[in-house]
mmCIF file of C-alpha atoms in Angstrom:
data_model
loop_
_atom_site.group_PDB
_atom_site.id
_atom_site.type_symbol
_atom_site.label_atom_id
_atom_site.label_comp_id
_atom_site.label_asym_id
_atom_site.label_seq_id
_atom_site.Cartn_x
_atom_site.Cartn_y
_atom_site.Cartn_z
ATOM 1 C CA MET X 297 -8.731 -24.871 8.277
ATOM 2 C CA ASN X 298 -12.456 -24.351 8.330
ATOM 3 C CA SER X 299 -14.920 -22.594 10.573
ATOM 4 C CA THR X 300 -15.111 -25.641 12.835
ATOM 5 C CA SER X 301 -11.321 -25.979 13.241
ATOM 6 C CA PRO X 302 -10.064 -25.795 16.817
ATOM 7 C CA LYS X 303 -9.163 -22.318 17.986
ATOM 8 C CA SER X 304 -5.804 -23.755 19.086
ATOM 9 C CA THR X 305 -4.723 -24.197 15.433
ATOM 10 C CA ARG X 306 -1.105 -23.016 15.220
ATOM 11 C CA ILE X 307 -1.055 -20.110 12.754
ATOM 12 C CA LEU X 308 2.197 -18.536 11.581
ATOM 13 C CA ILE X 309 1.970 -15.152 9.839
ATOM 14 C CA VAL X 310 5.111 -14.042 8.014
ATOM 15 C CA GLY X 311 5.142 -10.258 7.646
ATOM 16 C CA ALA X 312 3.791 -7.540 9.935
ATOM 17 C CA GLY X 313 2.560 -4.978 7.426
ATOM 18 C CA ALA X 314 -1.082 -4.115 6.839
ATOM 19 C CA PHE X 315 -2.185 -7.528 5.582
ATOM 20 C CA GLY X 316 -0.288 -9.548 8.182
ATOM 21 C CA THR X 317 -1.239 -7.387 11.152
ATOM 22 C CA SER X 318 -4.888 -7.106 10.133
ATOM 23 C CA THR X 319 -5.030 -10.879 9.737
ATOM 24 C CA ALA X 320 -3.495 -11.446 13.179
ATOM 25 C CA TYR X 321 -5.931 -8.989 14.750
ATOM 26 C CA HIS X 322 -9.039 -10.513 13.196
ATOM 27 C CA LEU X 323 -8.000 -14.092 13.933
ATOM 28 C CA ALA X 324 -7.446 -13.117 17.555
ATOM 29 C CA GLN X 325 -10.860 -11.426 17.554
ATOM 30 C CA ARG X 326 -12.330 -14.760 16.477
ATOM 31 C CA GLY X 327 -10.731 -16.530 19.414
ATOM 32 C CA TYR X 328 -7.686 -18.207 17.868
ATOM 33 C CA THR X 329 -5.122 -18.663 20.609
ATOM 34 C CA SER X 330 -1.892 -19.713 18.870
ATOM 35 C CA ILE X 331 -0.925 -16.921 16.452
ATOM 36 C CA THR X 332 2.699 -15.943 15.824
ATOM 37 C CA VAL X 333 3.763 -13.031 13.605
ATOM 38 C CA LEU X 334 7.335 -12.966 12.300
ATOM 39 C CA ASP X 335 8.953 -9.804 10.931
ATOM 40 C CA ARG X 336 12.495 -8.521 10.753
ATOM 41 C CA TYR X 337 11.413 -5.338 12.545
ATOM 42 C CA PRO X 338 9.148 -4.673 15.543
ATOM 43 C CA PRO X 339 5.771 -3.072 14.877
ATOM 44 C CA PRO X 340 5.248 -0.870 13.053
ATOM 45 C CA SER X 341 7.716 -2.638 10.741
ATOM 46 C CA CYS X 342 9.889 0.136 9.305
ATOM 47 C CA GLU X 343 10.200 -1.571 5.905
ATOM 48 C CA ALA X 344 6.473 -2.171 5.438
ATOM 49 C CA ALA X 345 4.759 -0.033 2.817
ATOM 50 C CA SER X 346 2.157 0.719 5.486
ATOM 51 C CA THR X 347 4.606 2.329 7.897
ATOM 52 C CA ASP X 348 4.292 5.919 6.798
ATOM 53 C CA ILE X 349 3.099 9.233 8.172
ATOM 54 C CA SER X 350 0.038 9.157 5.927
ATOM 55 C CA LYS X 351 -1.895 7.016 3.466
ATOM 56 C CA ILE X 352 -4.937 7.905 1.391
ATOM 57 C CA ILE X 353 -8.301 6.527 2.531
ATOM 58 C CA ARG X 354 -10.879 6.634 -0.275
ATOM 59 C CA SER X 355 -13.484 4.638 -2.157
ATOM 60 C CA ASP X 356 -12.879 5.901 -5.713
ATOM 61 C CA TYR X 357 -12.423 2.792 -7.864
ATOM 62 C CA ASN X 358 -13.674 1.535 -11.178
ATOM 63 C CA GLU X 359 -13.956 -1.936 -9.635
ATOM 64 C CA PRO X 360 -17.102 -2.355 -7.464
ATOM 65 C CA LEU X 361 -15.343 -4.743 -5.061
ATOM 66 C CA TYR X 362 -12.922 -2.064 -3.880
ATOM 67 C CA VAL X 363 -15.587 0.645 -3.747
ATOM 68 C CA ARG X 364 -17.523 -1.550 -1.318
ATOM 69 C CA LEU X 365 -14.420 -2.426 0.699
ATOM 70 C CA GLY X 366 -13.404 1.239 0.664
ATOM 71 C CA LEU X 367 -16.747 2.318 2.090
ATOM 72 C CA GLU X 368 -16.557 -0.443 4.702
ATOM 73 C CA SER X 369 -13.059 0.677 5.649
ATOM 74 C CA ILE X 370 -14.043 4.351 5.852
ATOM 75 C CA GLU X 371 -16.775 3.400 8.301
ATOM 76 C CA ALA X 372 -14.171 1.639 10.446
ATOM 77 C CA TRP X 373 -11.669 4.489 10.239
ATOM 78 C CA SER X 374 -14.435 6.870 11.287
ATOM 79 C CA SER X 375 -15.933 4.891 14.140
ATOM 80 C CA TRP X 376 -13.449 2.474 15.728
ATOM 81 C CA ASP X 377 -11.899 3.632 18.996
ATOM 82 C CA LEU X 378 -8.727 1.852 17.849
ATOM 83 C CA PHE X 379 -8.120 4.565 15.241
ATOM 84 C CA LYS X 380 -9.389 7.571 17.193
ATOM 85 C CA GLY X 381 -7.497 10.728 16.225
ATOM 86 C CA LEU X 382 -5.689 9.114 13.295
ATOM 87 C CA TYR X 383 -8.161 9.741 10.462
ATOM 88 C CA LYS X 384 -8.525 13.123 8.720
ATOM 89 C CA VAL X 385 -11.020 14.014 5.974
ATOM 90 C CA PRO X 386 -9.924 16.985 3.840
ATOM 91 C CA GLY X 387 -11.402 15.426 0.683
ATOM 92 C CA TRP X 388 -9.356 14.661 -2.390
ATOM 93 C CA ILE X 389 -9.084 15.330 -6.092
ATOM 94 C CA LEU X 390 -8.417 12.285 -8.279
ATOM 95 C CA SER X 391 -6.886 13.231 -11.615
ATOM 96 C CA ALA X 392 -5.170 11.878 -14.688
ATOM 97 C CA LYS X 393 -3.174 13.156 -17.617
ATOM 98 C CA LYS X 394 -3.634 10.523 -20.325
ATOM 99 C CA LEU X 395 -2.996 6.847 -19.569
ATOM 100 C CA SER X 396 -5.107 6.838 -16.390
ATOM 101 C CA VAL X 397 -8.059 8.798 -17.807
ATOM 102 C CA PRO X 398 -10.073 5.573 -18.393
ATOM 103 C CA PHE X 399 -9.540 4.605 -14.730
ATOM 104 C CA VAL X 400 -10.865 7.965 -13.542
ATOM 105 C CA HIS X 401 -13.864 7.770 -15.896
ATOM 106 C CA GLY X 402 -14.581 4.253 -14.631
ATOM 107 C CA SER X 403 -14.281 5.394 -11.032
ATOM 108 C CA ILE X 404 -16.871 8.123 -11.606
ATOM 109 C CA GLU X 405 -19.273 5.656 -13.202
ATOM 110 C CA THR X 406 -18.843 2.962 -10.560
ATOM 111 C CA CYS X 407 -19.039 5.330 -7.591
ATOM 112 C CA THR X 408 -22.121 7.003 -9.035
ATOM 113 C CA ARG X 409 -23.772 3.623 -9.544
ATOM 114 C CA LEU X 410 -22.987 2.642 -5.953
ATOM 115 C CA ARG X 411 -24.286 5.991 -4.681
ATOM 116 C CA VAL X 412 -21.058 7.458 -3.363
ATOM 117 C CA LYS X 413 -22.142 10.998 -2.491
ATOM 118 C CA GLY X 414 -20.577 14.333 -3.311
ATOM 119 C CA LEU X 415 -18.545 13.495 -6.426
ATOM 120 C CA GLU X 416 -17.937 16.497 -8.648
ATOM 121 C CA VAL X 417 -15.948 16.905 -11.862
ATOM 122 C CA LEU X 418 -13.753 20.010 -11.785
ATOM 123 C CA THR X 419 -11.685 21.834 -14.385
ATOM 124 C CA PRO X 420 -8.229 23.151 -13.421
ATOM 125 C CA GLU X 421 -9.838 26.573 -13.173
ATOM 126 C CA GLY X 422 -12.521 25.146 -10.906
ATOM 127 C CA ILE X 423 -9.859 23.620 -8.651
ATOM 128 C CA ARG X 424 -8.032 26.919 -8.292
ATOM 129 C CA GLU X 425 -11.304 28.739 -7.634
ATOM 130 C CA ARG X 426 -12.312 26.310 -4.885
ATOM 131 C CA PHE X 427 -8.817 26.095 -3.397
ATOM 132 C CA PRO X 428 -7.095 29.469 -3.949
ATOM 133 C CA VAL X 429 -3.906 28.213 -2.266
ATOM 134 C CA ILE X 430 -3.277 26.177 -5.448
ATOM 135 C CA MET X 431 -1.424 28.618 -7.680
ATOM 136 C CA GLY X 432 -0.046 26.271 -10.343
ATOM 137 C CA GLN X 433 -1.321 25.912 -13.885
ATOM 138 C CA LEU X 434 -2.308 22.263 -13.293
ATOM 139 C CA ASP X 435 -1.172 21.429 -16.813
ATOM 140 C CA GLY X 436 -1.685 17.721 -17.374
ATOM 141 C CA TRP X 437 -4.557 17.624 -14.875
ATOM 142 C CA ASN X 438 -6.921 16.739 -17.676
ATOM 143 C CA ILE X 439 -9.709 15.066 -15.724
ATOM 144 C CA ASN X 440 -10.376 15.891 -12.083
ATOM 145 C CA VAL X 441 -12.907 14.460 -9.650
ATOM 146 C CA TRP X 442 -13.534 16.000 -6.245
ATOM 147 C CA ASN X 443 -14.617 13.533 -3.551
ATOM 148 C CA PRO X 444 -15.353 15.144 -0.166
ATOM 149 C CA THR X 445 -15.546 11.766 1.613
ATOM 150 C CA ALA X 446 -11.879 10.861 1.026
ATOM 151 C CA GLY X 447 -9.163 11.446 3.577
ATOM 152 C CA TRP X 448 -5.940 10.116 4.996
ATOM 153 C CA ALA X 449 -4.780 8.215 8.050
ATOM 154 C CA LYS X 450 -1.631 8.313 10.144
ATOM 155 C CA ALA X 451 -0.571 4.981 8.756
ATOM 156 C CA GLY X 452 2.350 3.939 10.923
ATOM 157 C CA GLU X 453 0.501 4.816 14.109
ATOM 158 C CA ALA X 454 -2.574 2.897 12.948
ATOM 159 C CA LEU X 455 -0.477 -0.164 12.139
ATOM 160 C CA GLU X 456 1.209 -0.022 15.545
ATOM 161 C CA ARG X 457 -2.112 0.342 17.370
ATOM 162 C CA MET X 458 -3.581 -2.664 15.593
ATOM 163 C CA ALA X 459 -0.459 -4.725 16.343
ATOM 164 C CA GLN X 460 -0.628 -3.741 20.004
ATOM 165 C CA ALA X 461 -4.310 -4.666 20.090
ATOM 166 C CA ALA X 462 -3.497 -8.043 18.555
ATOM 167 C CA MET X 463 -0.764 -8.620 21.139
ATOM 168 C CA GLY X 464 -3.240 -7.652 23.841
ATOM 169 C CA LYS X 465 -5.328 -10.599 22.660
ATOM 170 C CA GLY X 466 -2.409 -13.010 22.871
ATOM 171 C CA VAL X 467 -0.774 -12.721 19.439
ATOM 172 C CA ARG X 468 2.993 -13.197 19.661
ATOM 173 C CA TYR X 469 5.176 -10.854 17.589
ATOM 174 C CA ILE X 470 8.826 -11.853 17.067
ATOM 175 C CA SER X 471 11.363 -9.497 15.444
ATOM 176 C CA GLY X 472 15.103 -9.202 14.854
ATOM 177 C CA ASP X 473 16.985 -12.136 13.352
ATOM 178 C CA ALA X 474 14.584 -14.429 15.205
ATOM 179 C CA GLY X 475 11.726 -12.959 13.170
ATOM 180 C CA TYR X 476 13.580 -12.497 9.873
ATOM 181 C CA VAL X 477 12.311 -15.340 7.677
ATOM 182 C CA ARG X 478 14.833 -16.505 5.100
ATOM 183 C CA ARG X 479 12.924 -19.508 3.765
ATOM 184 C CA LEU X 480 9.741 -21.477 4.152
ATOM 185 C CA VAL X 481 9.923 -25.101 5.258
ATOM 186 C CA PHE X 482 8.202 -27.774 3.167
ATOM 187 C CA ARG X 483 7.612 -31.475 3.769
ATOM 188 C CA ASP X 484 5.698 -33.881 1.532
ATOM 189 C CA GLY X 485 4.023 -31.071 -0.395
ATOM 190 C CA GLU X 486 3.007 -29.189 2.719
ATOM 191 C CA CYS X 487 4.329 -25.951 4.160
ATOM 192 C CA THR X 488 5.127 -26.769 7.777
ATOM 193 C CA GLY X 489 6.721 -23.523 8.929
ATOM 194 C CA ALA X 490 9.553 -21.080 8.392
ATOM 195 C CA ALA X 491 13.293 -20.793 9.077
ATOM 196 C CA THR X 492 14.773 -17.520 10.331
ATOM 197 C CA ALA X 493 18.094 -15.716 10.084
ATOM 198 C CA ASP X 494 19.187 -16.753 13.573
ATOM 199 C CA GLY X 495 18.986 -20.435 12.606
ATOM 200 C CA GLY X 496 15.651 -20.895 14.320
ATOM 201 C CA ALA X 497 12.587 -22.625 12.929
ATOM 202 C CA TYR X 498 8.881 -22.267 13.601
ATOM 203 C CA GLU X 499 6.367 -25.014 12.968
ATOM 204 C CA ALA X 500 2.717 -24.309 12.274
ATOM 205 C CA ASP X 501 -0.504 -25.910 11.137
ATOM 206 C CA LEU X 502 -1.088 -22.971 8.750
ATOM 207 C CA VAL X 503 1.346 -20.432 7.280
ATOM 208 C CA VAL X 504 0.153 -17.056 5.946
ATOM 209 C CA LEU X 505 2.734 -15.322 3.764
ATOM 210 C CA ALA X 506 2.111 -11.568 4.061
ATOM 211 C CA THR X 507 5.551 -10.309 3.082
ATOM 212 C CA GLY X 508 4.486 -7.636 0.576
ATOM 213 C CA ALA X 509 7.232 -6.578 -1.813
ATOM 214 C CA TRP X 510 9.565 -9.281 -0.496
ATOM 215 C CA THR X 511 7.171 -12.097 -1.444
ATOM 216 C CA PRO X 512 8.282 -12.727 -5.065
ATOM 217 C CA SER X 513 11.938 -13.154 -4.015
ATOM 218 C CA LEU X 514 11.036 -15.516 -1.172
ATOM 219 C CA ILE X 515 8.873 -17.943 -3.160
ATOM 220 C CA ASP X 516 8.286 -18.520 -6.872
ATOM 221 C CA LEU X 517 5.022 -16.824 -7.772
ATOM 222 C CA GLN X 518 5.372 -17.412 -11.523
ATOM 223 C CA GLY X 519 5.416 -13.713 -12.303
ATOM 224 C CA GLN X 520 2.224 -12.766 -10.481
ATOM 225 C CA LEU X 521 3.848 -10.095 -8.300
ATOM 226 C CA THR X 522 6.409 -7.392 -9.010
ATOM 227 C CA ALA X 523 8.130 -5.426 -6.256
ATOM 228 C CA LYS X 524 7.892 -1.739 -7.129
ATOM 229 C CA GLY X 525 9.399 1.236 -5.321
ATOM 230 C CA HIS X 526 7.284 4.367 -4.925
ATOM 231 C CA SER X 527 9.311 7.564 -4.497
ATOM 232 C CA VAL X 528 8.256 9.669 -1.502
ATOM 233 C CA ALA X 529 9.619 12.992 -0.247
ATOM 234 C CA HIS X 530 8.865 15.480 2.521
ATOM 235 C CA ILE X 531 9.294 19.251 2.692
ATOM 236 C CA GLN X 532 9.421 20.909 6.105
ATOM 237 C CA LEU X 533 7.140 23.940 6.257
ATOM 238 C CA THR X 534 7.275 26.818 8.721
ATOM 239 C CA PRO X 535 4.366 27.298 11.152
ATOM 240 C CA SER X 536 2.967 30.137 9.037
ATOM 241 C CA GLU X 537 3.261 28.027 5.876
ATOM 242 C CA THR X 538 1.574 25.119 7.639
ATOM 243 C CA LYS X 539 -1.373 27.369 8.445
ATOM 244 C CA HIS X 540 -1.394 28.750 4.885
ATOM 245 C CA TYR X 541 -1.692 25.268 3.331
ATOM 246 C CA SER X 542 -3.943 23.801 6.021
ATOM 247 C CA GLN X 543 -7.051 23.808 3.792
ATOM 248 C CA LEU X 544 -5.309 21.968 0.982
ATOM 249 C CA PRO X 545 -7.106 18.790 -0.125
ATOM 250 C CA ILE X 546 -5.269 15.625 -1.085
ATOM 251 C CA LEU X 547 -4.313 15.963 -4.748
ATOM 252 C CA ASP X 548 -3.561 12.796 -6.711
ATOM 253 C CA ASN X 549 -2.776 12.830 -10.401
ATOM 254 C CA LEU X 550 -2.185 9.170 -11.213
ATOM 255 C CA GLU X 551 0.527 10.114 -13.704
ATOM 256 C CA LEU X 552 1.958 13.277 -12.129
ATOM 257 C CA GLY X 553 2.203 12.439 -8.453
ATOM 258 C CA TYR X 554 0.227 13.108 -5.305
ATOM 259 C CA PHE X 555 0.353 15.741 -2.584
ATOM 260 C CA PHE X 556 -0.952 15.741 0.993
ATOM 261 C CA PRO X 557 -2.033 18.663 3.127
ATOM 262 C CA PRO X 558 0.641 19.377 5.746
ATOM 263 C CA GLN X 559 0.602 17.603 9.066
ATOM 264 C CA GLU X 560 0.464 19.488 12.371
ATOM 265 C CA ASP X 561 4.258 19.580 12.570
ATOM 266 C CA GLY X 562 4.552 21.143 9.103
ATOM 267 C CA THR X 563 5.533 18.013 7.193
ATOM 268 C CA PHE X 564 4.369 18.305 3.575
ATOM 269 C CA LYS X 565 4.421 14.966 1.745
ATOM 270 C CA LEU X 566 4.575 14.348 -1.983
ATOM 271 C CA ALA X 567 5.174 11.284 -4.100
ATOM 272 C CA HIS X 568 5.938 10.264 -7.660
ATOM 273 C CA SER X 569 3.505 8.118 -9.638
ATOM 274 C CA GLN X 570 5.987 6.263 -11.831
ATOM 275 C CA PHE X 571 7.446 3.247 -10.068
ATOM 276 C CA ILE X 572 10.931 1.729 -9.817
ATOM 277 C CA THR X 573 12.012 -1.905 -10.099
ATOM 278 C CA ASN X 574 15.282 -3.418 -8.926
ATOM 279 C CA THR X 575 16.004 -6.687 -10.732
ATOM 280 C CA ARG X 576 18.384 -8.900 -8.776
ATOM 281 C CA THR X 577 18.897 -12.545 -7.835
ATOM 282 C CA ASP X 578 18.059 -13.362 -4.231
ATOM 283 C CA ALA X 579 21.013 -15.078 -2.582
ATOM 284 C CA GLY X 580 18.810 -17.349 -0.520
ATOM 285 C CA SER X 581 16.088 -18.453 -2.923
ATOM 286 C CA GLY X 582 17.998 -18.056 -6.183
ATOM 287 C CA ILE X 583 14.962 -16.290 -7.671
ATOM 288 C CA THR X 584 15.643 -13.444 -10.099
ATOM 289 C CA THR X 585 13.024 -10.746 -9.742
ATOM 290 C CA SER X 586 12.604 -7.170 -8.570
ATOM 291 C CA ILE X 587 13.861 -7.021 -4.961
ATOM 292 C CA PRO X 588 13.320 -4.013 -2.672
ATOM 293 C CA HIS X 589 16.282 -1.719 -2.143
ATOM 294 C CA THR X 590 15.467 0.484 0.826
ATOM 295 C CA PHE X 591 17.114 3.388 2.579
ATOM 296 C CA VAL X 592 16.898 1.440 5.846
ATOM 297 C CA GLN X 593 19.315 -1.053 4.325
ATOM 298 C CA SER X 594 21.367 1.684 2.666
ATOM 299 C CA PRO X 595 20.962 4.923 4.641
ATOM 300 C CA GLY X 596 23.396 6.810 2.420
ATOM 301 C CA ASP X 597 21.172 6.449 -0.614
ATOM 302 C CA THR X 598 18.610 8.936 -1.867
ATOM 303 C CA LEU X 599 16.105 9.311 -4.674
ATOM 304 C CA PRO X 600 17.499 9.080 -8.221
ATOM 305 C CA ALA X 601 18.230 12.472 -9.745
ATOM 306 C CA GLU X 602 15.800 11.860 -12.608
ATOM 307 C CA ILE X 603 12.999 11.120 -10.128
ATOM 308 C CA GLU X 604 13.683 14.180 -8.005
ATOM 309 C CA ARG X 605 13.652 16.426 -11.071
ATOM 310 C CA THR X 606 10.319 14.997 -12.178
ATOM 311 C CA MET X 607 8.814 15.298 -8.698
ATOM 312 C CA ARG X 608 9.826 18.958 -8.567
ATOM 313 C CA ALA X 609 8.405 19.580 -12.042
ATOM 314 C CA ASN X 610 5.137 17.958 -10.959
ATOM 315 C CA LEU X 611 5.059 20.061 -7.787
ATOM 316 C CA ARG X 612 5.610 23.176 -9.882
ATOM 317 C CA ARG X 613 2.390 22.363 -11.756
ATOM 318 C CA VAL X 614 0.466 22.587 -8.462
ATOM 319 C CA LEU X 615 2.346 24.645 -5.849
ATOM 320 C CA PRO X 616 5.171 26.318 -7.784
ATOM 321 C CA GLU X 617 6.401 28.256 -4.782
ATOM 322 C CA LEU X 618 7.482 24.984 -3.113
ATOM 323 C CA ALA X 619 9.098 23.356 -6.132
ATOM 324 C CA ASP X 620 12.687 24.261 -5.280
ATOM 325 C CA ARG X 621 12.522 23.706 -1.532
ATOM 326 C CA PRO X 622 14.934 21.117 -0.105
ATOM 327 C CA PHE X 623 13.581 17.662 0.702
ATOM 328 C CA SER X 624 13.862 16.966 4.433
ATOM 329 C CA TYR X 625 13.263 13.218 3.980
ATOM 330 C CA THR X 626 13.069 10.772 1.091
ATOM 331 C CA ARG X 627 12.052 7.146 0.833
ATOM 332 C CA LEU X 628 11.555 4.371 -1.666
ATOM 333 C CA CYS X 629 8.349 2.767 -0.398
ATOM 334 C CA TRP X 630 8.112 -0.778 -1.777
ATOM 335 C CA ASP X 631 4.899 -2.659 -2.495
ATOM 336 C CA ALA X 632 4.005 -5.812 -4.413
ATOM 337 C CA ASP X 633 1.956 -5.117 -7.527
ATOM 338 C CA THR X 634 -0.181 -7.523 -9.503
ATOM 339 C CA ALA X 635 -0.820 -6.958 -13.190
ATOM 340 C CA ASP X 636 -4.579 -6.483 -12.677
ATOM 341 C CA ARG X 637 -4.253 -4.605 -9.320
ATOM 342 C CA HIS X 638 -6.329 -7.247 -7.546
ATOM 343 C CA PHE X 639 -4.859 -8.627 -4.335
ATOM 344 C CA LEU X 640 -3.335 -12.105 -4.152
ATOM 345 C CA ILE X 641 -5.115 -13.620 -1.169
ATOM 346 C CA THR X 642 -5.345 -17.311 -1.860
ATOM 347 C CA PRO X 643 -4.207 -20.812 -0.957
ATOM 348 C CA HIS X 644 -1.006 -21.861 -2.687
ATOM 349 C CA PRO X 645 -2.046 -24.395 -5.347
ATOM 350 C CA ASP X 646 0.923 -26.722 -4.797
ATOM 351 C CA HIS X 647 1.731 -26.421 -1.103
ATOM 352 C CA ARG X 648 -0.995 -27.364 1.335
ATOM 353 C CA ARG X 649 -1.287 -25.276 4.507
ATOM 354 C CA LEU X 650 0.336 -22.259 2.792
ATOM 355 C CA PHE X 651 -1.750 -19.150 2.121
ATOM 356 C CA LEU X 652 -0.795 -15.855 0.491
ATOM 357 C CA ALA X 653 -2.017 -12.453 1.694
ATOM 358 C CA THR X 654 -0.195 -9.930 -0.439
ATOM 359 C CA GLY X 655 -0.355 -7.920 -3.657
ATOM 360 C CA GLY X 656 -1.305 -4.541 -2.164
ATOM 361 C CA SER X 657 -0.604 -2.953 -5.569
ATOM 362 C CA ALA X 658 -0.173 0.590 -4.207
ATOM 363 C CA HIS X 659 -3.703 0.730 -2.809
ATOM 364 C CA GLY X 660 -3.893 -1.833 -0.010
ATOM 365 C CA PHE X 661 -3.320 0.136 3.190
ATOM 366 C CA LYS X 662 -6.724 1.828 3.340
ATOM 367 C CA PHE X 663 -8.247 -1.604 3.984
ATOM 368 C CA LEU X 664 -6.177 -2.181 7.157
ATOM 369 C CA PRO X 665 -9.277 -2.290 9.391
ATOM 370 C CA VAL X 666 -11.048 -4.967 7.374
ATOM 371 C CA VAL X 667 -8.750 -6.926 5.053
ATOM 372 C CA GLY X 668 -7.799 -9.351 7.815
ATOM 373 C CA GLN X 669 -11.390 -10.468 8.248
ATOM 374 C CA TYR X 670 -11.418 -11.557 4.611
ATOM 375 C CA VAL X 671 -8.128 -13.417 5.028
ATOM 376 C CA ALA X 672 -9.614 -15.098 8.098
ATOM 377 C CA ASP X 673 -12.687 -16.015 6.046
ATOM 378 C CA LEU X 674 -10.376 -17.577 3.456
ATOM 379 C CA LEU X 675 -8.589 -19.629 6.119
ATOM 380 C CA GLU X 676 -11.935 -20.787 7.472
ATOM 381 C CA GLY X 677 -13.177 -21.741 4.002
ATOM 382 C CA ARG X 678 -15.999 -19.231 3.851
ATOM 383 C CA LEU X 679 -14.697 -16.360 1.753
ATOM 384 C CA ASP X 680 -17.311 -14.924 -0.600
ATOM 385 C CA GLU X 681 -16.995 -16.654 -3.961
ATOM 386 C CA GLY X 682 -16.779 -13.434 -5.958
ATOM 387 C CA ILE X 683 -13.967 -12.112 -3.787
ATOM 388 C CA ARG X 684 -12.206 -15.469 -3.801
ATOM 389 C CA LYS X 685 -12.233 -15.434 -7.606
ATOM 390 C CA ALA X 686 -10.865 -11.870 -7.803
ATOM 391 C CA TRP X 687 -7.996 -12.681 -5.413
ATOM 392 C CA ARG X 688 -7.238 -16.185 -6.680
ATOM 393 C CA TRP X 689 -3.902 -17.636 -7.812
ATOM 394 C CA ARG X 690 -3.727 -16.543 -11.461
ATOM 395 C CA ALA X 691 -0.307 -17.414 -12.858
ATOM 396 C CA GLY X 692 -0.141 -17.072 -16.632
ATOM 397 C CA MET X 693 -3.050 -14.669 -16.878
ATOM 398 C CA VAL X 694 -2.432 -12.042 -19.572
ATOM 399 C CA GLN X 695 -3.487 -8.546 -18.544
ATOM 400 C CA THR X 696 -4.865 -6.406 -21.371
ATOM 401 C CA ALA X 697 -7.029 -3.929 -19.465
ATOM 402 C CA THR X 698 -6.466 -0.261 -20.267
ATOM 403 C CA ASP X 699 -8.572 1.159 -17.431
ATOM 404 C CA LEU X 700 -6.111 0.547 -14.587
ATOM 405 C CA ALA X 701 -4.282 3.074 -12.446
ATOM 406 C CA HIS X 702 -0.513 3.503 -12.831
ATOM 407 C CA LEU X 703 0.023 2.275 -16.374
ATOM 408 C CA ASP X 704 3.291 4.166 -16.857
ATOM 409 C CA PRO X 705 6.216 1.809 -17.565
ATOM 410 C CA GLU X 706 8.461 1.088 -14.590
ATOM 411 C CA MET X 707 12.028 2.391 -14.405
ATOM 412 C CA GLU X 708 14.912 0.095 -13.450
ATOM 413 C CA LEU X 709 16.922 1.433 -10.509
ATOM 414 C CA SER X 710 20.278 0.553 -12.068
ATOM 415 C CA ASP X 711 19.418 2.705 -15.108
ATOM 416 C CA LEU X 712 18.948 5.785 -12.931
ATOM 417 C CA THR X 713 21.628 8.071 -11.520
ATOM 418 C CA GLY X 714 22.614 10.005 -8.436
ATOM 419 C CA TRP X 715 20.958 7.763 -5.863
ATOM 420 C CA LYS X 716 23.780 5.523 -4.673
ATOM 421 C CA GLY X 717 25.457 6.779 -1.514
ATOM 422 C CA PRO X 718 28.657 5.581 0.151
ATOM 423 C CA ALA X 719 26.791 3.295 2.534
ATOM 424 C CA SER X 720 24.898 1.432 -0.201
ATOM 425 C CA LYS X 721 24.842 -2.356 0.075
ATOM 426 C CA LEU X 722 23.357 -2.968 -3.360
#
C-alpha cells in the first residue's frame, strides 16, 4: 500500500492492544473505510499488556528516537479530548542499582541534549527530604533522576476510548472465537488473511500483526521477540492511607521494581523488574518459544513465591510499613521484548502484504496516541527512514549493548514455585 492506494483497501489488524488499536484509529482518521480488528477479547482486551489501571508516561530515554516520541506522546496525553481526565503528572524518579546505571546515565545525557526541562539528580537522602512519606533506606537506589514532566495514564480506559473512537469512524472490532486468530493464511508467498478459532476466515489486502507477546508463537520470527511476563501486584489502602501517600511520585528502580502513587480508590500498584519466560511448544504453530501464561487463562494461579518475596523486599526499601500487607490483586502482564528494545514495526521480508507492529519491550504503551500514525506511514510507504531502520526486521542481529534497561536475566516460570493453582491449564 502507498499513499495513493484506495481508501477502500481491506486492512486486517490482528490484536487490539496499544499498537493494533492505535493503528486502527489512525488509519480511520486518514479515511480508510475497510478496517477490521480481530482479538480474542472485546476492547479493552483483558490480555493486552496495555489493559491496566496505570502505565508510566515519560520521555526519559538514552535513545533520541524515543525521547522525541515520548515528548510527542506527552503533548497528546495532555491536550487530546480523547484522553481527558486519564493523565496524571506526579513526576517520577528513575533509578538503577547496577546493571541499568548506564541506561540512566544515557537518559540524563540524551534528555539534557534534547532540552527536556526539570531533570535533577537526587541522592537517597535528597529523595527522602523532598518526599518525606518515603521512609525506606532506598538501599540499591544508586543513581536517581527526578523528572517533573513524567506521569501516568489510566491505561485500560485510554485503550477502550481509542477503540470506541475507531469504531465510531467505522472500524469493525470482532472478539470471541470469531476474533481469536489461530493462524495466518498464506498463498503464493502472500499473506491473504487469518483463520479464527470458530473455523472462520478473513481475507484482506493487508494484514497487520499486532499480537504483542503472542506474536512469536503465532509466526516464526527467528528469535527476534521473546514473550516476557512482568509481575504486578496491588495493595488496597484505607482512605486515610490514600491521602497520606497522595503526594508520592512514581518511583522506578529498573532493577528493584516500580511503585505508583495510589489511585482515588486507594489502589497502590507495584511491580517487579525481573521478567519471567514460559518456554512451551504452541499446539497450533508447532513453534517452541516463550508463550504467555496468564491468570485470565488460569484464575487459580498467583505470583511465584520467589517473586512475591522479592517484591516485598523491594517495597521494604522504599515504604517499609507496607511491605507485609496482603496483595489484593496480582497479574503476570505479558509483553514482547526485542533484544535491543526497539520496536518491530516492519514488512515481513518473505510474505508480501504482511506487516508487523509489535515488540513493545515493556515501554510501548506510552506511545498509544501516536504509534499508529507511524504504522500507517509504514503501510503507506512514507515512514521516516531513520525510524524505519530502527524498527526493521533484524533477525540474526547480535545485541551487545550494555546501556539498556532491564538487563537482569529472565526467570523460567517452571523453575519457580508456589504459583500453580488448582485451576491452572498449563
